[in-house]
Short mmCIF file of C-alpha atoms in Angstrom, two decimals:
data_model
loop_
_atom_site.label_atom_id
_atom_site.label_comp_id
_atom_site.label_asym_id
_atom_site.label_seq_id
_atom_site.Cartn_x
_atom_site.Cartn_y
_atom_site.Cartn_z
CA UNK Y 67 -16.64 37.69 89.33
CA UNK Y 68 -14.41 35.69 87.40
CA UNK Y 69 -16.07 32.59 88.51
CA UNK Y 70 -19.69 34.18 87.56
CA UNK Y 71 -18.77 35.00 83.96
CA UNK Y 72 -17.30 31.34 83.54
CA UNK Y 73 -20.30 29.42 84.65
CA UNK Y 74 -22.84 28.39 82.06
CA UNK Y 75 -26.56 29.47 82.16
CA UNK Y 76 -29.38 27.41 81.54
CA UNK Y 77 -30.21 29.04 78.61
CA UNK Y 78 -26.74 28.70 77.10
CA UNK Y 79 -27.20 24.99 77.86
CA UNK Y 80 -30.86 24.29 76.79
CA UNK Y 81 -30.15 26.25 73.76
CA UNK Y 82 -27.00 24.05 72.59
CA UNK Y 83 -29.04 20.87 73.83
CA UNK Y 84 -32.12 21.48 71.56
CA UNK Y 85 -29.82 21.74 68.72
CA UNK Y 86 -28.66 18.41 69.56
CA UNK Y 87 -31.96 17.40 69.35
CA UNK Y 88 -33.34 19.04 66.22
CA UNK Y 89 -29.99 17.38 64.50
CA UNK Y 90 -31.12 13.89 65.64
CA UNK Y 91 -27.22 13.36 67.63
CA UNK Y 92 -28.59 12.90 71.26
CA UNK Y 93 -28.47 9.43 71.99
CA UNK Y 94 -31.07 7.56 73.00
CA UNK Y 95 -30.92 3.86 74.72
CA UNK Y 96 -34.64 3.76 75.85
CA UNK Y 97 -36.32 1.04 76.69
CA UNK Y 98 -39.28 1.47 73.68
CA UNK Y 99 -42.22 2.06 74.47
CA UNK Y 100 -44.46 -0.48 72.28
CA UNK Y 101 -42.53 -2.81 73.87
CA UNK Y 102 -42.72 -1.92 77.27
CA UNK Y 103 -46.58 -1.49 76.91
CA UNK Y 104 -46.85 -5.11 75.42
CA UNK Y 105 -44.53 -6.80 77.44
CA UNK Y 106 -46.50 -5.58 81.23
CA UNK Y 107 -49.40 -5.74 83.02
CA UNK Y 108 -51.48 -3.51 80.90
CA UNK Y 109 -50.83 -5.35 77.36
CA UNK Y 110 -54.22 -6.69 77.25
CA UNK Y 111 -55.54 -2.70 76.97
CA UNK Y 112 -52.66 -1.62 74.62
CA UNK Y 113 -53.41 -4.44 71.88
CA UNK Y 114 -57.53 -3.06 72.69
CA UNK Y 115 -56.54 0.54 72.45
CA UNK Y 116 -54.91 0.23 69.20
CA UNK Y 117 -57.38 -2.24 67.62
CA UNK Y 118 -60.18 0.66 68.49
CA UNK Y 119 -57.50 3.13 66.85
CA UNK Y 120 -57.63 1.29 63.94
CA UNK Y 121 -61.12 1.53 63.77
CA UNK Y 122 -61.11 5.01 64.03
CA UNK Y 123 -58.79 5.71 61.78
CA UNK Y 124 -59.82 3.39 58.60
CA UNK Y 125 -62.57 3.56 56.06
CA UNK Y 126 -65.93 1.15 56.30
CA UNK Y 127 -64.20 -0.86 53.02
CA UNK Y 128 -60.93 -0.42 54.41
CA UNK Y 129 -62.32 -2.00 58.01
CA UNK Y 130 -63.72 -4.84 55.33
CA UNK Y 131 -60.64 -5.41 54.08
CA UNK Y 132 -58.79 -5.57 56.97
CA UNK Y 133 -61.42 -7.86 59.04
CA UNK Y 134 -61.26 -10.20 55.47
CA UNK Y 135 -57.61 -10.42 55.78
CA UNK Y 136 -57.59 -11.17 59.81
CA UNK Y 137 -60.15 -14.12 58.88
CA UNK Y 138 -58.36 -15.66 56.33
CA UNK Y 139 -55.13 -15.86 59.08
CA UNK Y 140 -57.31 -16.69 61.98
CA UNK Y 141 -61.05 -17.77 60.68
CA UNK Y 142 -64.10 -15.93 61.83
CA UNK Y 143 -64.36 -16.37 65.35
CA UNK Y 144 -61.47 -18.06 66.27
CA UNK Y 145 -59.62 -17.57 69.52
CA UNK Y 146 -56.02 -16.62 69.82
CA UNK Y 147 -54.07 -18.50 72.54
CA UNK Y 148 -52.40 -15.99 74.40
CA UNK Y 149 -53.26 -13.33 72.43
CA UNK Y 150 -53.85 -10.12 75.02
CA UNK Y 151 -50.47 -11.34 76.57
CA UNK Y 152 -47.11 -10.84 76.30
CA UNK Y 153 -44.92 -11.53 73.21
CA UNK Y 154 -48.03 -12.74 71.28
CA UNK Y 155 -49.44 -9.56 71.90
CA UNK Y 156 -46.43 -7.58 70.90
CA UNK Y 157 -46.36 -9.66 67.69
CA UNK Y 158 -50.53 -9.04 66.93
CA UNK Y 159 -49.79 -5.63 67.71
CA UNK Y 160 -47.61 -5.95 64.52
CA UNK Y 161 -49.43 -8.17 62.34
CA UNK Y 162 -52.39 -5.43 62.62
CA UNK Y 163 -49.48 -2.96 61.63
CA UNK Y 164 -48.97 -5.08 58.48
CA UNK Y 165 -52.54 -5.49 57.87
CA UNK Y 166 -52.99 -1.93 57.81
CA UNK Y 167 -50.26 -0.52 55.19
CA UNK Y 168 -51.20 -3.39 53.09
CA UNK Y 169 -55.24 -1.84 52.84
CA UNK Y 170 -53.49 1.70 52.79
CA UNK Y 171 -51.06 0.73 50.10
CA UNK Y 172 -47.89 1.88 51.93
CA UNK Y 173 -44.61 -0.21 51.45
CA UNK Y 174 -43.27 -2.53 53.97
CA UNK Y 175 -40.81 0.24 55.15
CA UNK Y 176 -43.53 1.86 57.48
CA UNK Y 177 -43.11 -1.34 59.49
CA UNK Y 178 -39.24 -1.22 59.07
CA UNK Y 179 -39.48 2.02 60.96
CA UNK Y 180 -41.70 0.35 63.65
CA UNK Y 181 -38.33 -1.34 64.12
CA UNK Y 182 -35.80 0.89 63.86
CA UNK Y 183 -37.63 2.55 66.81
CA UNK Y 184 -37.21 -0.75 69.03
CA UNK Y 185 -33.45 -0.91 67.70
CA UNK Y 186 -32.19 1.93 66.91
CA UNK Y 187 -31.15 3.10 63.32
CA UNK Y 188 -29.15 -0.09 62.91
CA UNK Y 189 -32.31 -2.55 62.79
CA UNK Y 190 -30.72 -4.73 60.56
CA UNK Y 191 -28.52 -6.53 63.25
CA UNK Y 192 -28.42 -10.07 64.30
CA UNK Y 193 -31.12 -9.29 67.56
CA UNK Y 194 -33.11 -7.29 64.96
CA UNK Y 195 -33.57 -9.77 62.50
CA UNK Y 196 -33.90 -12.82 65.26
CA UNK Y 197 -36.46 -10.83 66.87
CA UNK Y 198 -38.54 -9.58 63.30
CA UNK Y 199 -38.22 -13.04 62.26
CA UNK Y 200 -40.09 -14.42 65.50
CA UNK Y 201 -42.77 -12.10 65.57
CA UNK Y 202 -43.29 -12.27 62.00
CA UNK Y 203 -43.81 -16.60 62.72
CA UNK Y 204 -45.89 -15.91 65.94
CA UNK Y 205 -49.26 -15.30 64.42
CA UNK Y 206 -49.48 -18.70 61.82
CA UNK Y 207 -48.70 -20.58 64.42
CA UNK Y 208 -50.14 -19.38 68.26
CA UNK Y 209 -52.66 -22.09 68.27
CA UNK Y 210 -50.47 -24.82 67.54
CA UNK Y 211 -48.86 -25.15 71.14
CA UNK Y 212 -46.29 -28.04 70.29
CA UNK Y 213 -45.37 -25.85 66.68
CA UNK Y 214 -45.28 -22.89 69.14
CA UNK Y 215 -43.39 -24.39 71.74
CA UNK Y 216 -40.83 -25.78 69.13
CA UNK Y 217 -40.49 -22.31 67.51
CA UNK Y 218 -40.37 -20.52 70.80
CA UNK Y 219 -37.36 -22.80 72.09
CA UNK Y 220 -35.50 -22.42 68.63
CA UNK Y 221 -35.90 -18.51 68.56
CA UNK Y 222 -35.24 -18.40 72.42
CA UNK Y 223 -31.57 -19.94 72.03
CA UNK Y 224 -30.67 -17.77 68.90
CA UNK Y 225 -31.67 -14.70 70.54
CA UNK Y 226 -29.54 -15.94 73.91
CA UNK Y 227 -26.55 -16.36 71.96
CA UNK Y 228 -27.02 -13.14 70.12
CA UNK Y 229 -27.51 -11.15 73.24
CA UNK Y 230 -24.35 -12.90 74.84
CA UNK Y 231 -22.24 -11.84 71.77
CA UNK Y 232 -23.42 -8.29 72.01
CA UNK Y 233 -22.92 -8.08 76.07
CA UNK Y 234 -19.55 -9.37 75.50
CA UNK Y 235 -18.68 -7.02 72.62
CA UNK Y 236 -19.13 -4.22 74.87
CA UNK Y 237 -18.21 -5.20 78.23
CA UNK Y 238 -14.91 -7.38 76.93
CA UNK Y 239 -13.78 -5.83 74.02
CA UNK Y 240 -15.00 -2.27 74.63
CA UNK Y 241 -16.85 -1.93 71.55
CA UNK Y 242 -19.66 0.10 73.52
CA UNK Y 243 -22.12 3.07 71.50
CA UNK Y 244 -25.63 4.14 71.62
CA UNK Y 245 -26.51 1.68 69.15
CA UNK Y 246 -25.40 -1.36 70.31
CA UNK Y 247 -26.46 -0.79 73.96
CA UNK Y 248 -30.44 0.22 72.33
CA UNK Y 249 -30.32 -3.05 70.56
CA UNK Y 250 -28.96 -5.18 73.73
CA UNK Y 251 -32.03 -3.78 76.08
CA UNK Y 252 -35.31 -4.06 73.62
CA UNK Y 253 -33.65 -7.24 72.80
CA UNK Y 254 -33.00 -8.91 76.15
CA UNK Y 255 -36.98 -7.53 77.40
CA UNK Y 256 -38.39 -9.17 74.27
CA UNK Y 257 -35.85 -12.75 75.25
CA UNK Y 258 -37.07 -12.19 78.71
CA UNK Y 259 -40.92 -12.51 77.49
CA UNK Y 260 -39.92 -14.97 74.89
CA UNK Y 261 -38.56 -16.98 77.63
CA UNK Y 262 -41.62 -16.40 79.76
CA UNK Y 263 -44.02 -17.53 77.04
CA UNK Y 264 -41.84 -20.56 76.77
CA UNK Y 265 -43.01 -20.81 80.40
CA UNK Y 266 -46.49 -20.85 79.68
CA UNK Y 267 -46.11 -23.51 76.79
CA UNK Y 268 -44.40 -26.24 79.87
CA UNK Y 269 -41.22 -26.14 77.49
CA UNK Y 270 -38.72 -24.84 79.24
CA UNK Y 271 -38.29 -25.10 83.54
CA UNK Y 272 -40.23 -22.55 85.41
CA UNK Y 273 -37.33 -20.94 87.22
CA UNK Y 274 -35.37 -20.59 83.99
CA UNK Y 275 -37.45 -16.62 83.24
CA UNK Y 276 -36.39 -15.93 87.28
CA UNK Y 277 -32.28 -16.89 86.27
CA UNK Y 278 -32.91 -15.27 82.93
CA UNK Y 279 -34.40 -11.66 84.60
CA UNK Y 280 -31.50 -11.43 87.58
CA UNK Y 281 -29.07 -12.28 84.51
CA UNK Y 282 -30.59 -9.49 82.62
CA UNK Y 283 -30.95 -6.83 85.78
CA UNK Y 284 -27.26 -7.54 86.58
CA UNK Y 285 -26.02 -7.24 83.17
CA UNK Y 286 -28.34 -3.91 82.77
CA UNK Y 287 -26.41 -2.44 85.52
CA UNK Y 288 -22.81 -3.18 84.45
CA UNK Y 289 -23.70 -1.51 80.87
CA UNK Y 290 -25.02 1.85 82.70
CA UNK Y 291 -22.06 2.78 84.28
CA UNK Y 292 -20.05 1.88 81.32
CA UNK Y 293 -22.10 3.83 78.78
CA UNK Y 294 -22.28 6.48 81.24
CA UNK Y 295 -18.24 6.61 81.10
CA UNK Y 296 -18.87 6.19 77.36
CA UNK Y 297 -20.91 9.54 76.79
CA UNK Y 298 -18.67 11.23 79.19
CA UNK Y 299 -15.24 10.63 76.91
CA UNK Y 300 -17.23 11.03 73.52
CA UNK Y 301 -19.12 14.56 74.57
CA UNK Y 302 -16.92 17.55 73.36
CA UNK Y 303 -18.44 20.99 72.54
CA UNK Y 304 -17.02 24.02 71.33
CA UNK Y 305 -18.64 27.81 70.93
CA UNK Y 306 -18.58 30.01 67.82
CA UNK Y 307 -15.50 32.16 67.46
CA UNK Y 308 -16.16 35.55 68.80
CA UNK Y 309 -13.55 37.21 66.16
CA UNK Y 310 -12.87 37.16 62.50
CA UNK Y 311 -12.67 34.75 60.86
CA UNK Y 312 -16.22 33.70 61.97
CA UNK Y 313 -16.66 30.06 63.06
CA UNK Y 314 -19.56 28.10 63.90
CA UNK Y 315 -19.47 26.25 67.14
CA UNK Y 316 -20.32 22.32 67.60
CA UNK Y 317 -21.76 19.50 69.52
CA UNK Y 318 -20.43 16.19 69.36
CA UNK Y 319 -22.14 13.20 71.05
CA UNK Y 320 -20.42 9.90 70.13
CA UNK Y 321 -18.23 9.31 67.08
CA UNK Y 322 -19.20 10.32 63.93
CA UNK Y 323 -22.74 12.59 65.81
CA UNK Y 324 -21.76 16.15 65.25
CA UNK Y 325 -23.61 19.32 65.02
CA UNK Y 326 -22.94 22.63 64.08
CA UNK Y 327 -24.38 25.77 66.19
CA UNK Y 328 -24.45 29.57 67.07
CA UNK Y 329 -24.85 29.79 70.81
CA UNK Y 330 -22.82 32.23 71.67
CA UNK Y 331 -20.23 31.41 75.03
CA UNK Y 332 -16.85 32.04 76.55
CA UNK Y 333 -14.27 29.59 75.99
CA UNK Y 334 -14.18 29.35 79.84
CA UNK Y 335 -17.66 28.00 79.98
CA UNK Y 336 -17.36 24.82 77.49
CA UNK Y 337 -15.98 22.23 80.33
CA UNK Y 338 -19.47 23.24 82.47
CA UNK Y 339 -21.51 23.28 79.55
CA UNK Y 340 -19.98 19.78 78.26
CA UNK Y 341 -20.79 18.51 82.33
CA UNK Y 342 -24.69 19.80 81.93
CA UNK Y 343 -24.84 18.62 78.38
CA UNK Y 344 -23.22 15.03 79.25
CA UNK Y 345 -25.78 14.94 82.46
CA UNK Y 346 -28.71 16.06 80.28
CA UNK Y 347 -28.33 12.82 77.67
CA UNK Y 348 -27.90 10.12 80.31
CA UNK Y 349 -31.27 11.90 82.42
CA UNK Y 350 -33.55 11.87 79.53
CA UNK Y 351 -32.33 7.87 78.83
CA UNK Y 352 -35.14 7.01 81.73
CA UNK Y 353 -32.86 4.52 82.88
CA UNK Y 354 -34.72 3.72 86.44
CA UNK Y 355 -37.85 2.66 83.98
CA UNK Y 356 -35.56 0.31 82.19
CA UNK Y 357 -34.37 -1.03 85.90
CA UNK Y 358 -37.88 -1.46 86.68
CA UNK Y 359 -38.92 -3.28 83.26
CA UNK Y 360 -36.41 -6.28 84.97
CA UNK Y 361 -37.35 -6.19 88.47
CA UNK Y 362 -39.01 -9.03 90.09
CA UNK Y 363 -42.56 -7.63 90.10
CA UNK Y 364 -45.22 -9.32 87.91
CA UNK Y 365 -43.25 -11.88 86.76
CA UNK Y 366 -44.88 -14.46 88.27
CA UNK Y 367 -48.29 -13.46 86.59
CA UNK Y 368 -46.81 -12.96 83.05
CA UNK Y 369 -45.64 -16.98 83.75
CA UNK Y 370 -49.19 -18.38 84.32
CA UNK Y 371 -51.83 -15.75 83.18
CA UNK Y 372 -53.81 -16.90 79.70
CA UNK Y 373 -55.53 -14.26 77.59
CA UNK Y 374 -57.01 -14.93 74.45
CA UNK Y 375 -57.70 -12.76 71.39
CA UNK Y 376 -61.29 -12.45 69.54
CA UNK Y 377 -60.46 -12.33 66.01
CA UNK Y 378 -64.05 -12.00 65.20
CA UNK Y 379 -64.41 -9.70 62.70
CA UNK Y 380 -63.78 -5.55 63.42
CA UNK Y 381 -66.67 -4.30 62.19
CA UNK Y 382 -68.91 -6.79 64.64
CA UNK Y 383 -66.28 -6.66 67.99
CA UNK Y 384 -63.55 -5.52 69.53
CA UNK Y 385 -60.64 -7.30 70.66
CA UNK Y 386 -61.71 -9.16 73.76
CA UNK Y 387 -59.55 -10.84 76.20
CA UNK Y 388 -59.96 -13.13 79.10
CA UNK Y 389 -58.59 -15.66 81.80
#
C-alpha cells in the first residue's frame, strides 16, 4: 500500500510536464526542421512547397514586388546553380524569407527568429553568425563557381573551428546546456552540407564530407550520453505544500529554467516524478532522427546530384528543378 500511494500517476506527471511546456523551460536540442528538410533528399520539394506557399499567401502587387525583387538578384530567367539542393537551397529558402517581410513591411527580426529556431535562443553565437553570414553571401554569388568555391572553403574552415571550440567546451571543460548542444548539431548538419557543396564545386577532396560525417556521428554520440547525465543532475521538482503556509511547487530543468506549479503530490512521489519528467525531455529530443540526419545514407547523391532553380518570375512559374 505504501508503495501504491508513493508512485506517481500519469496524470500527476503529464500535468507537471505541460507546465514545463507552457513556461517555455523544457529543453529542446532538435535537430530543426527547415534544416533537416533542406539539407535531404526531398529539398528540391520543400524550396517548391514554400515558393507555392508564398504564392498563396501574398497579394497580385505583392507577388509583383516580390518577382521584381528576385529579378533584379537573379535576372528574368536565369538559372540557379544548385539551387533545389542542399545548402543553396537552405539559403533560397531564406532569401525568399527576406524577400517577403521586406513587401510585407515587417522588420528584419522575423528572420532573426527563423534563427533562433535553428540555434536556440542564443542565435547570436559564433556558429550562428558564421552560418547567417554564409547563407546571407550564398545567393549573389551561386553562379560564380570559382567566387563560390572560394567563399565556400573560407566559411567551411571558420565554421570547423567554431564547431571544434564548442565540442571541446563541453566534452573537456564540462561547460555542457541545452543551448550550446542545439547550436553544436544545426551547426555541424549545415558544415556537413557546406562541406558537401564544397564537394560539388571540385574544391575540396571527395572523401573529406565521408571523414567529416563519421567525425560528426561519433561526436553526436559522445554529447548524448553526456547531456543525458546533464538533464539528469539539473532536473529537481518539488510539490505544493499541503499545509499552511501555502507554497507553490516547482520545476526546474537546467540552471536558471524554473517554473512554478499547483499539482498537487506526496513528498514521497517527487524522486519518480523527477525519473518520468527527466525521461520525458530527453524522449521528445527525437534523438534517433538526429542519428539518422549523419548516417551514411544519401550522401553519396547530395555529393554529385545538380539541381537548378528557375528564377523566372512567380507570377509566370514555379520553382523548377532538374538534373
Amino acid at each position: 500500500m505504501g508503495n501504491n500511494a508513493c508512485g506517481s500517476s500519469p496524470e500527476i506527471i503529464d500535468g507537471i510536464f505541460l507546465v514545463g511546456q507552457a513556461g517555455g523551460i523544457i529543453p529542446d536540442i532538435t535537430l530543426d526542421r527547415v534544416v533537416s528538410n533542406y539539407l535531404s533528399l526531398n529539398s528540391s520539394f520543400a524550396l517548391n512547397h514554400h515558393y507555392g506557399t508564398i504564392q498563396e499567401r501574398l497579394s497580385k502587387d505583392q507577388l509583383t514586388a516580390l518577382d521584381s525583387n528576385l529579378t533584379s538578384i537573379f535576372s528574368k530567367r536565369t538559372k540557379v546553380s544548385y539551387g533545389g539542393v542542399g545548402v543553396v537551397a537552405l539559403a533560397m529558402s531564406l532569401l525568399l524569407d527576406t524577400l517577403v517581410d521586406g513587401v510585407l513591411g515587417q522588420m528584419d527580426g522575423e528572420l532573426m527568429d527563423r534563427y533562433q529556431r535553428i540555434f536556440g535562443p542564443d542565435n547570436t553565437s559564433e556558429i550562428s553568425s558564421i552560418t547567417r553570414e554564409y547563407l546571407r553571401l550564398v545567393p549573389s554569388m551561386v553562379n560564380n563557381s570559382d567566387m563560390m568555391a572560394e567563399i565556400t572553403d573560407v566559411y567551411d574552415q571558420k565554421l570547423k573551428h567554431a564547431l571544434i571550440k564548442l565540442y571541446e567546451s563541453m566534452t573537456i571543460e564540462h561547460r555542457m546546456s541545452t543551448a550550446a548542444l542545439k547550436q553544436w548539431i544545426n551547426g555541424a548538419a549545415i558544415h556537413l552540407h557546406i562541406r558537401i557543396h564544397g564537394i560539388r564545386l571540385l574544391s575540396v577532396p571527395r572523401g573529406s564530407a565521408e571523414s567529416l560525417r563519421l567525425s560528426y556521428r561519433t561526436g553526436l554520440g559522445r554529447l548524448v550520453q553526456l547531456y543525458a547525465s546533464y538533464i539528469r543532475r539539473n532536473v529537481k521538482e518539488r510539490g505544493p505544500t499541503q499545509d499552511p503556509p501555502f507554497k507553490a511547487g516547482f520545476l526546474i530543468t537546467e540552471p536558471n529554467r524554473k517554473v512554478r506549479h499547483r499539482v498537487s503530490h506526496s513528498a514521497c512521489q517527487t524522486q519518480g516524478i523527477i525519473s518520468a519528467i527527466v525521461s520525458r525531455i530527453l524522449a521528445v529530443q527525437n534523438i534517433r532522427a538526429t542519428e539518422m540526419f549523419f548516417e551514411e545514407a544519401d550522401f553519396m547523391y547530395f555529393m554529385y546530384h545538380k539541381t537548378e532553380l528557375d528564377c523566372t518570375p512567380l507570377l509566370d512559374t514555379n520553382i523548377t528543378t532538374g538534373s
